[in-house]
Coordinates of N, CA, C and O in Angstrom, one line a residue:
M1123 N 0.8 -1.2 0.0 CA 0.0 0.0 0.0 C 0.9 1.2 0.0 O 1.8 1.3 0.8
K1124 N 0.6 2.2 -0.9 CA 1.4 3.4 -1.0 C 1.1 4.4 0.1 O -0.1 4.5 0.6
K1125 N 2.1 5.1 0.6 CA 1.9 6.1 1.6 C 1.2 7.3 1.0 O 1.5 7.7 -0.2
D1126 N 0.4 8.0 1.7 CA -0.2 9.3 1.2 C 0.9 10.3 1.4 O 1.6 10.4 2.4
R1127 N 1.0 11.2 0.4 CA 2.0 12.3 0.4 C 1.2 13.6 0.5 O 0.2 13.7 -0.2
S1128 N 1.7 14.5 1.2 CA 1.1 15.8 1.3 C 1.4 16.6 0.0 O 2.3 16.3 -0.7
L1129 N 0.5 17.5 -0.3 CA 0.7 18.3 -1.5 C 2.0 19.1 -1.5 O 2.5 19.4 -2.5
T1130 N 2.6 19.3 -0.3 CA 3.8 20.1 -0.3 C 5.0 19.3 -0.7 O 6.1 19.8 -1.0
E1131 N 4.9 18.0 -0.9 CA 6.0 17.1 -1.3 C 6.1 17.1 -2.9 O 7.1 16.7 -3.4
H1132 N 5.1 17.6 -3.5 CA 5.0 17.7 -5.0 C 4.9 19.1 -5.5 O 4.2 19.9 -4.9
V1133 N 5.6 19.4 -6.6 CA 5.5 20.7 -7.2 C 5.0 20.5 -8.6 O 5.7 20.1 -9.5
P1134 N 3.7 20.8 -8.8 CA 3.1 20.6 -10.1 C 3.8 21.6 -11.1 O 4.2 22.7 -10.8
T1135 N 3.8 21.1 -12.4 CA 4.4 21.9 -13.4 C 3.3 22.4 -14.3 O 2.4 21.7 -14.8
V1136 N 3.2 23.8 -14.5 CA 2.3 24.4 -15.5 C 2.8 24.2 -16.9 O 4.0 24.6 -17.1
R1137 N 2.1 23.6 -17.7 CA 2.5 23.4 -19.1 C 1.6 24.1 -20.0 O 0.4 24.0 -19.9
L1138 N 2.1 24.8 -21.0 CA 1.3 25.6 -21.9 C 1.7 25.2 -23.3 O 2.8 25.0 -23.7
H1139 N 0.7 25.1 -24.2 CA 0.9 24.9 -25.6 C 0.2 26.1 -26.3 O -1.0 26.2 -26.4
L1140 N 1.0 27.0 -26.8 CA 0.5 28.2 -27.5 C 0.9 28.2 -29.0 O 2.0 27.7 -29.3
W1141 N 0.0 28.6 -29.8 CA 0.2 28.7 -31.2 C -0.7 29.8 -31.8 O -1.7 30.2 -31.2
L1142 N -0.4 30.1 -33.0 CA -1.2 31.1 -33.8 C -1.6 30.4 -35.1 O -0.8 29.7 -35.7
D1143 N -2.9 30.5 -35.4 CA -3.3 29.9 -36.6 C -4.4 30.8 -37.3 O -4.8 31.8 -36.7
T1144 N -4.7 30.5 -38.5 CA -5.7 31.1 -39.3 C -6.6 30.0 -39.9 O -6.4 28.9 -39.6
D1145 N -7.5 30.4 -40.7 CA -8.3 29.4 -41.4 C -7.5 28.5 -42.3 O -7.9 27.4 -42.7
D1146 N -6.3 29.0 -42.7 CA -5.4 28.3 -43.5 C -4.5 27.3 -42.8 O -3.7 26.6 -43.3
G1147 N -4.6 27.4 -41.4 CA -3.8 26.4 -40.6 C -2.9 27.1 -39.7 O -2.8 28.4 -39.6
L1148 N -2.2 26.3 -38.9 CA -1.2 26.8 -38.0 C 0.0 27.5 -38.7 O 0.5 26.9 -39.7
F1149 N 0.3 28.6 -38.2 CA 1.5 29.3 -38.9 C 2.6 29.6 -37.9 O 3.7 29.8 -38.4
F1150 N 2.4 29.6 -36.6 CA 3.5 29.7 -35.7 C 3.2 29.3 -34.3 O 2.1 29.5 -33.8
G1151 N 4.1 28.5 -33.8 CA 4.0 28.0 -32.4 C 5.3 27.7 -31.8 O 6.4 28.0 -32.4
T1152 N 5.3 27.0 -30.7 CA 6.5 26.7 -30.0 C 7.5 25.9 -30.9 O 8.7 26.1 -30.9
G1153 N 7.0 24.9 -31.6 CA 7.8 24.1 -32.5 C 8.5 24.9 -33.5 O 9.7 24.7 -33.8
R1154 N 7.8 25.8 -34.1 CA 8.5 26.6 -35.1 C 9.5 27.6 -34.5 O 10.5 27.9 -35.1
A1155 N 9.2 28.1 -33.3 CA 10.1 29.0 -32.6 C 11.4 28.2 -32.3 O 12.5 28.7 -32.5
L1156 N 11.3 27.0 -31.9 CA 12.4 26.1 -31.6 C 13.2 25.8 -32.9 O 14.4 25.9 -32.9
L1157 N 12.5 25.6 -33.9 CA 13.1 25.3 -35.2 C 13.9 26.5 -35.7 O 15.1 26.4 -36.1
L1158 N 13.4 27.7 -35.6 CA 14.1 28.9 -36.0 C 15.3 29.1 -35.1 O 16.4 29.5 -35.5
E1159 N 15.2 28.9 -33.8 CA 16.3 29.0 -32.8 C 17.5 28.1 -33.3 O 18.6 28.5 -33.2
R1160 N 17.1 26.8 -33.6 CA 18.1 25.9 -34.0 C 18.8 26.2 -35.3 O 20.0 26.0 -35.5
I1161 N 18.0 26.7 -36.3 CA 18.5 27.1 -37.6 C 19.6 28.2 -37.3 O 20.7 28.2 -37.9
E1162 N 19.2 29.2 -36.5 CA 20.1 30.3 -36.2 C 21.4 29.7 -35.5 O 22.5 30.2 -35.8
K1163 N 21.2 28.8 -34.6 CA 22.4 28.2 -33.8 C 23.3 27.5 -34.8 O 24.5 27.6 -34.7
H1164 N 22.8 26.6 -35.7 CA 23.6 25.8 -36.5 C 23.8 26.3 -37.9 O 24.7 25.8 -38.6
G1165 N 23.0 27.3 -38.4 CA 23.2 27.7 -39.7 C 22.7 26.6 -40.7 O 23.1 26.7 -41.9
S1166 N 22.0 25.7 -40.3 CA 21.6 24.5 -41.1 C 20.2 24.1 -40.7 O 19.9 23.8 -39.5
L1167 N 19.3 23.9 -41.7 CA 18.0 23.4 -41.5 C 18.1 21.9 -41.2 O 17.4 21.4 -40.3
K1168 N 19.0 21.2 -41.8 CA 19.2 19.8 -41.6 C 19.6 19.5 -40.1 O 19.0 18.7 -39.5
K1169 N 20.6 20.2 -39.6 CA 21.0 20.0 -38.3 C 20.0 20.4 -37.3 O 19.8 19.8 -36.2
A1170 N 19.2 21.5 -37.6 CA 18.2 22.0 -36.7 C 17.1 20.9 -36.6 O 16.6 20.5 -35.5
A1171 N 16.7 20.3 -37.7 CA 15.7 19.3 -37.8 C 16.2 18.0 -37.0 O 15.4 17.5 -36.2
E1172 N 17.4 17.6 -37.2 CA 17.9 16.5 -36.5 C 17.9 16.7 -35.0 O 17.5 15.8 -34.3
E1173 N 18.3 17.8 -34.6 CA 18.4 18.1 -33.1 C 17.0 18.1 -32.5 O 16.8 17.7 -31.4
L1174 N 16.0 18.4 -33.3 CA 14.6 18.4 -32.8 C 13.9 17.1 -33.1 O 12.7 17.0 -32.8
G1175 N 14.6 16.1 -33.7 CA 14.0 14.8 -33.9 C 13.0 14.8 -35.0 O 12.0 14.0 -34.9
M1176 N 13.2 15.6 -36.0 CA 12.2 15.6 -37.1 C 13.0 15.5 -38.4 O 14.2 15.7 -38.5
S1177 N 12.3 15.1 -39.5 CA 12.9 14.9 -40.8 C 13.2 16.3 -41.4 O 12.5 17.3 -41.0
Y1178 N 14.1 16.4 -42.3 CA 14.4 17.6 -43.0 C 13.1 18.0 -43.8 O 12.7 19.2 -43.8
R1179 N 12.4 17.1 -44.4 CA 11.2 17.4 -45.1 C 10.1 18.0 -44.3 O 9.4 18.9 -44.7
A1180 N 10.0 17.4 -43.0 CA 8.9 18.0 -42.1 C 9.3 19.4 -41.7 O 8.4 20.3 -41.7
A1181 N 10.6 19.6 -41.4 CA 11.0 21.0 -41.0 C 10.8 21.9 -42.2 O 10.3 23.1 -41.9
W1182 N 11.2 21.6 -43.3 CA 11.0 22.4 -44.5 C 9.6 22.7 -44.7 O 9.2 23.9 -45.0
G1183 N 8.7 21.7 -44.6 CA 7.3 21.9 -44.8 C 6.7 22.9 -43.8 O 5.8 23.8 -44.1
K1184 N 7.1 22.8 -42.5 CA 6.6 23.7 -41.5 C 7.0 25.2 -41.8 O 6.2 26.1 -41.7
I1185 N 8.3 25.3 -42.2 CA 8.8 26.7 -42.5 C 8.0 27.2 -43.7 O 7.5 28.4 -43.7
K1186 N 7.8 26.4 -44.8 CA 7.2 26.9 -46.0 C 5.7 27.2 -45.7 O 5.1 28.2 -46.2
Q1187 N 5.0 26.4 -44.9 CA 3.6 26.7 -44.5 C 3.5 28.0 -43.8 O 2.6 28.8 -44.1
S1188 N 4.4 28.3 -42.8 CA 4.4 29.5 -42.1 C 4.6 30.7 -43.1 O 4.0 31.7 -43.0
E1189 N 5.6 30.5 -43.9 CA 6.0 31.6 -44.9 C 4.8 31.9 -45.8 O 4.5 33.1 -46.1
K1190 N 4.1 30.9 -46.2 CA 3.0 31.1 -47.2 C 1.9 31.9 -46.5 O 1.3 32.8 -47.0
I1191 N 1.5 31.5 -45.2 CA 0.5 32.2 -44.5 C 0.9 33.6 -44.1 O 0.1 34.5 -44.3
L1192 N 2.1 33.8 -43.7 CA 2.6 35.1 -43.3 C 2.9 36.0 -44.5 O 2.8 37.2 -44.3
G1193 N 3.2 35.4 -45.6 CA 3.6 36.3 -46.8 C 5.0 36.8 -46.7 O 5.3 37.7 -47.5
F1194 N 5.8 36.3 -45.9 CA 7.2 36.7 -45.7 C 8.1 35.5 -45.6 O 7.7 34.5 -45.0
E1195 N 9.4 35.6 -46.0 CA 10.3 34.5 -45.7 C 10.8 34.6 -44.3 O 11.1 35.7 -43.8
L1196 N 11.0 33.4 -43.7 CA 11.5 33.3 -42.3 C 13.0 33.0 -42.4 O 13.7 33.3 -41.5
I1197 N 13.4 32.2 -43.4 CA 14.8 31.8 -43.6 C 15.2 32.1 -45.0 O 14.4 32.2 -45.9
T1198 N 16.5 32.2 -45.1 CA 17.1 32.4 -46.5 C 18.4 31.7 -46.6 O 19.0 31.4 -45.5
R1199 N 18.8 31.4 -47.8 CA 20.1 30.7 -48.0 C 21.2 31.6 -47.5 O 21.2 32.8 -47.8
N1200 N 22.2 31.1 -46.9 CA 23.4 31.8 -46.5 C 24.4 31.7 -47.6 O 25.0 30.6 -47.8
S1201 N 24.6 32.7 -48.4 CA 25.4 32.7 -49.6 C 26.9 32.4 -49.3 O 27.6 31.9 -50.1
R1202 N 27.4 32.8 -48.1 CA 28.8 32.6 -47.8 C 29.1 31.2 -47.3 O 30.2 30.7 -47.7
R1203 N 28.3 30.6 -46.5 CA 28.6 29.3 -45.9 C 27.7 28.2 -46.4 O 27.9 27.1 -46.0
G1204 N 26.7 28.5 -47.2 CA 25.7 27.5 -47.5 C 24.8 27.4 -46.3 O 24.9 28.2 -45.4
G1205 N 23.9 26.5 -46.4 CA 22.9 26.4 -45.2 C 21.9 27.5 -45.2 O 21.7 28.2 -46.3
Y1206 N 21.4 27.8 -44.1 CA 20.3 28.8 -43.9 C 20.6 29.7 -42.8 O 21.3 29.4 -41.8
E1207 N 20.0 30.9 -42.9 CA 20.0 31.9 -41.8 C 18.6 32.5 -41.7 O 17.8 32.4 -42.6
L1208 N 18.3 33.1 -40.5 CA 17.0 33.7 -40.4 C 17.0 35.0 -41.1 O 18.0 35.8 -41.1
T1209 N 15.8 35.4 -41.6 CA 15.7 36.7 -42.2 C 15.4 37.6 -41.0 O 15.1 37.2 -39.9
D1210 N 15.4 38.9 -41.2 CA 15.1 39.9 -40.1 C 13.6 39.6 -39.7 O 13.4 39.6 -38.5
F1211 N 12.8 39.3 -40.6 CA 11.4 39.0 -40.2 C 11.3 37.7 -39.4 O 10.5 37.6 -38.5
G1212 N 12.1 36.7 -39.8 CA 12.1 35.4 -39.1 C 12.5 35.6 -37.6 O 11.9 35.1 -36.7
R1213 N 13.6 36.5 -37.5 CA 14.0 36.8 -36.1 C 13.0 37.5 -35.3 O 12.7 37.2 -34.1
L1214 N 12.3 38.5 -36.0 CA 11.3 39.3 -35.3 C 10.1 38.4 -34.8 O 9.7 38.5 -33.7
V1215 N 9.6 37.5 -35.7 CA 8.5 36.7 -35.4 C 8.9 35.7 -34.3 O 8.1 35.5 -33.3
R1216 N 10.1 35.1 -34.4 CA 10.5 34.2 -33.3 C 10.6 35.0 -32.0 O 10.1 34.5 -30.9
D1217 N 11.3 36.1 -32.0 CA 11.5 36.9 -30.7 C 10.2 37.3 -30.1 O 10.0 37.3 -28.9
R1218 N 9.2 37.8 -30.9 CA 7.9 38.2 -30.4 C 7.1 37.0 -29.9 O 6.4 37.2 -28.9
F1219 N 7.2 35.9 -30.5 CA 6.5 34.7 -30.0 C 7.1 34.3 -28.7 O 6.3 34.0 -27.7
V1220 N 8.4 34.3 -28.6 CA 9.1 33.9 -27.3 C 8.7 34.9 -26.2 O 8.4 34.5 -25.1
M1221 N 8.6 36.2 -26.5 CA 8.2 37.2 -25.6 C 6.8 36.9 -25.1 O 6.5 36.9 -23.9
W1222 N 5.9 36.6 -26.0 CA 4.5 36.3 -25.7 C 4.4 35.1 -24.9 O 3.7 35.1 -23.8
F1223 N 5.1 34.1 -25.3 CA 5.1 32.8 -24.5 C 5.5 33.0 -23.1 O 4.9 32.6 -22.1
N1224 N 6.6 33.8 -22.9 CA 7.1 34.0 -21.5 C 6.1 34.8 -20.7 O 5.9 34.6 -19.5
E1225 N 5.5 35.8 -21.3 CA 4.5 36.6 -20.6 C 3.3 35.8 -20.2 O 2.8 35.9 -19.0
V1226 N 2.8 35.0 -21.1 CA 1.7 34.1 -20.8 C 2.0 33.1 -19.7 O 1.3 32.9 -18.7
E1227 N 3.2 32.6 -19.8 CA 3.6 31.6 -18.7 C 3.7 32.3 -17.4 O 3.3 31.7 -16.4
K1228 N 4.3 33.5 -17.3 CA 4.4 34.2 -16.0 C 3.0 34.5 -15.5 O 2.8 34.3 -14.3
A1229 N 2.1 34.9 -16.3 CA 0.8 35.2 -15.8 C 0.1 33.9 -15.3 O -0.6 33.9 -14.3
A1230 N 0.3 32.8 -16.1 CA -0.3 31.5 -15.7 C 0.3 31.1 -14.3 O -0.5 30.6 -13.5
L1231 N 1.6 31.2 -14.1 CA 2.2 30.8 -12.9 C 1.7 31.7 -11.7 O 1.4 31.1 -10.6
A1232 N 1.6 33.0 -12.0 CA 1.1 33.9 -10.9 C -0.3 33.5 -10.5 O -0.6 33.4 -9.3
K1233 N -1.2 33.3 -11.5 CA -2.6 32.9 -11.2 C -2.7 31.6 -10.5 O -3.5 31.4 -9.6
A1234 N -1.9 30.6 -10.9 CA -1.9 29.3 -10.3 C -1.5 29.4 -8.8 O -2.1 28.7 -8.0
T1235 N -0.5 30.2 -8.6 CA 0.0 30.4 -7.2 C -1.1 31.0 -6.3 O -1.3 30.7 -5.2
E1236 N -1.8 31.9 -7.0 CA -2.9 32.6 -6.3 C -4.1 31.7 -5.9 O -4.7 31.8 -4.9
I1237 N -4.4 30.8 -6.9 CA -5.5 29.9 -6.7 C -5.3 28.6 -5.9 O -6.1 28.2 -5.1
F1238 N -4.1 28.0 -6.2 CA -3.9 26.7 -5.6 C -3.1 26.8 -4.2 O -2.3 27.8 -4.1
P1239 N -3.3 25.9 -3.3 CA -2.6 26.0 -2.0 C -1.2 25.4 -2.0 O -0.7 25.2 -1.0
W1240 N -0.6 25.1 -3.2 CA 0.7 24.6 -3.2 C 1.5 25.4 -4.3 O 1.0 26.0 -5.1
A1241 N 2.8 25.2 -4.2 CA 3.7 25.8 -5.1 C 3.6 25.2 -6.5 O 3.3 24.0 -6.6
V1242 N 3.8 26.0 -7.5 CA 3.8 25.4 -8.9 C 5.1 26.0 -9.6 O 5.6 27.0 -9.1
Q1243 N 5.5 25.3 -10.6 CA 6.6 25.7 -11.4 C 6.3 25.7 -12.9 O 5.4 25.0 -13.3
G1244 N 7.1 26.5 -13.6 CA 6.9 26.5 -15.1 C 7.7 25.3 -15.7 O 8.4 24.6 -15.0
Y1245 N 7.4 25.1 -16.9 CA 8.0 24.0 -17.7 C 9.5 23.9 -17.5 O 10.1 22.9 -17.4
R1246 N 10.2 25.1 -17.5 CA 11.6 25.1 -17.5 C 12.1 25.3 -16.0 O 13.2 25.8 -15.8
G1247 N 11.2 25.0 -15.0 CA 11.6 25.2 -13.7 C 11.4 26.6 -13.1 O 11.7 26.9 -12.0
N1248 N 10.8 27.5 -13.9 CA 10.5 28.8 -13.4 C 9.4 28.7 -12.4 O 8.5 27.9 -12.5
V1249 N 9.5 29.5 -11.4 CA 8.5 29.6 -10.3 C 7.8 30.9 -10.3 O 8.4 31.9 -10.8
A1250 N 6.6 31.0 -9.9 CA 5.9 32.3 -9.8 C 6.6 33.1 -8.7 O 7.0 32.6 -7.7
D1251 N 6.8 34.4 -9.1 CA 7.4 35.3 -8.1 C 6.8 36.7 -8.3 O 5.9 36.9 -9.1
D1252 N 7.3 37.6 -7.6 CA 6.8 39.0 -7.6 C 7.0 39.6 -9.0 O 6.2 40.4 -9.5
D1253 N 8.1 39.3 -9.7 CA 8.3 39.8 -11.1 C 7.2 39.3 -12.0 O 6.7 40.0 -12.9
A1254 N 6.8 38.0 -11.8 CA 5.7 37.5 -12.7 C 4.4 38.2 -12.5 O 3.7 38.6 -13.4
A1255 N 4.1 38.5 -11.2 CA 2.9 39.2 -10.9 C 2.9 40.6 -11.4 O 1.9 41.2 -11.8
A1256 N 4.1 41.2 -11.4 CA 4.3 42.6 -11.8 C 4.5 42.7 -13.4 O 4.6 43.8 -13.9
G1257 N 4.5 41.5 -14.0 CA 4.7 41.6 -15.5 C 6.1 41.9 -15.9 O 6.4 42.6 -16.8
G1258 N 7.1 41.3 -15.1 CA 8.5 41.6 -15.4 C 8.9 41.1 -16.8 O 8.1 40.4 -17.5
P1259 N 10.1 41.4 -17.2 CA 10.6 41.0 -18.5 C 10.7 39.5 -18.7 O 11.0 38.8 -17.7
P1260 N 10.5 39.0 -19.9 CA 10.7 37.6 -20.2 C 12.1 37.2 -20.0 O 13.0 38.0 -20.2
D1261 N 12.3 35.9 -19.6 CA 13.7 35.5 -19.4 C 14.3 34.7 -20.5 O 15.2 35.0 -21.1
T1262 N 13.7 33.5 -20.8 CA 14.2 32.7 -21.9 C 13.1 32.2 -22.8 O 11.9 32.2 -22.3
G1263 N 13.4 31.7 -23.9 CA 12.4 31.1 -24.8 C 12.1 29.7 -24.5 O 12.7 29.1 -23.7
P1264 N 11.1 29.2 -25.2 CA 10.7 27.8 -25.0 C 11.9 26.9 -25.4 O 12.5 27.1 -26.4
T1265 N 12.2 25.9 -24.6 CA 13.2 24.9 -24.9 C 12.7 23.5 -24.7 O 11.9 23.3 -23.8
P1266 N 13.2 22.5 -25.4 CA 12.8 21.2 -25.2 C 13.4 20.7 -23.9 O 14.5 21.2 -23.5
P1267 N 12.9 19.6 -23.3 CA 13.4 19.1 -22.0 C 14.8 18.6 -22.1 O 15.5 18.6 -21.1
D1268 N 15.2 18.1 -23.2 CA 16.6 17.5 -23.3 C 17.6 18.5 -23.8 O 18.7 18.1 -24.1
D1269 N 17.3 19.7 -23.9 CA 18.2 20.7 -24.4 C 19.2 21.1 -23.3 O 18.8 21.6 -22.3
A1270 N 20.5 20.9 -23.6 CA 21.5 21.3 -22.6 C 22.0 22.7 -22.8 O 22.8 23.2 -22.0
S1271 N 21.7 23.3 -23.9 CA 22.3 24.6 -24.1 C 21.5 25.7 -23.6 O 20.3 25.6 -23.2

């Protein structure tokens, strides 16, 4: 028979899945933000896709779907080194999405702390604090659980 544990022994994690879509489909979410982050890190769509555990074709399709709906390129060929780099618009969309994600997460953590009688944490171990309640600046973007960087 299992022992009963008090709520204070567990710290629930608030998990959010945010995305933007239109009638034409999803055009930006956490996965695409991660993909753009990895393209910028590696200068390669292939390496970015591999790191995120997806095929090159799937990554390419996601980028192209977003570009079609947005009407702007997110990535472009790097003429000096080969591979890809983010366009200014790609960087802007990624950065704004990450900012939005962080603000929503902070608000969700603050509200969960207000409502529930136990401590909660964010997906990346962030905890609700006074900065979150005050709408402090975002700290980091969404990262997968196995990302060491």
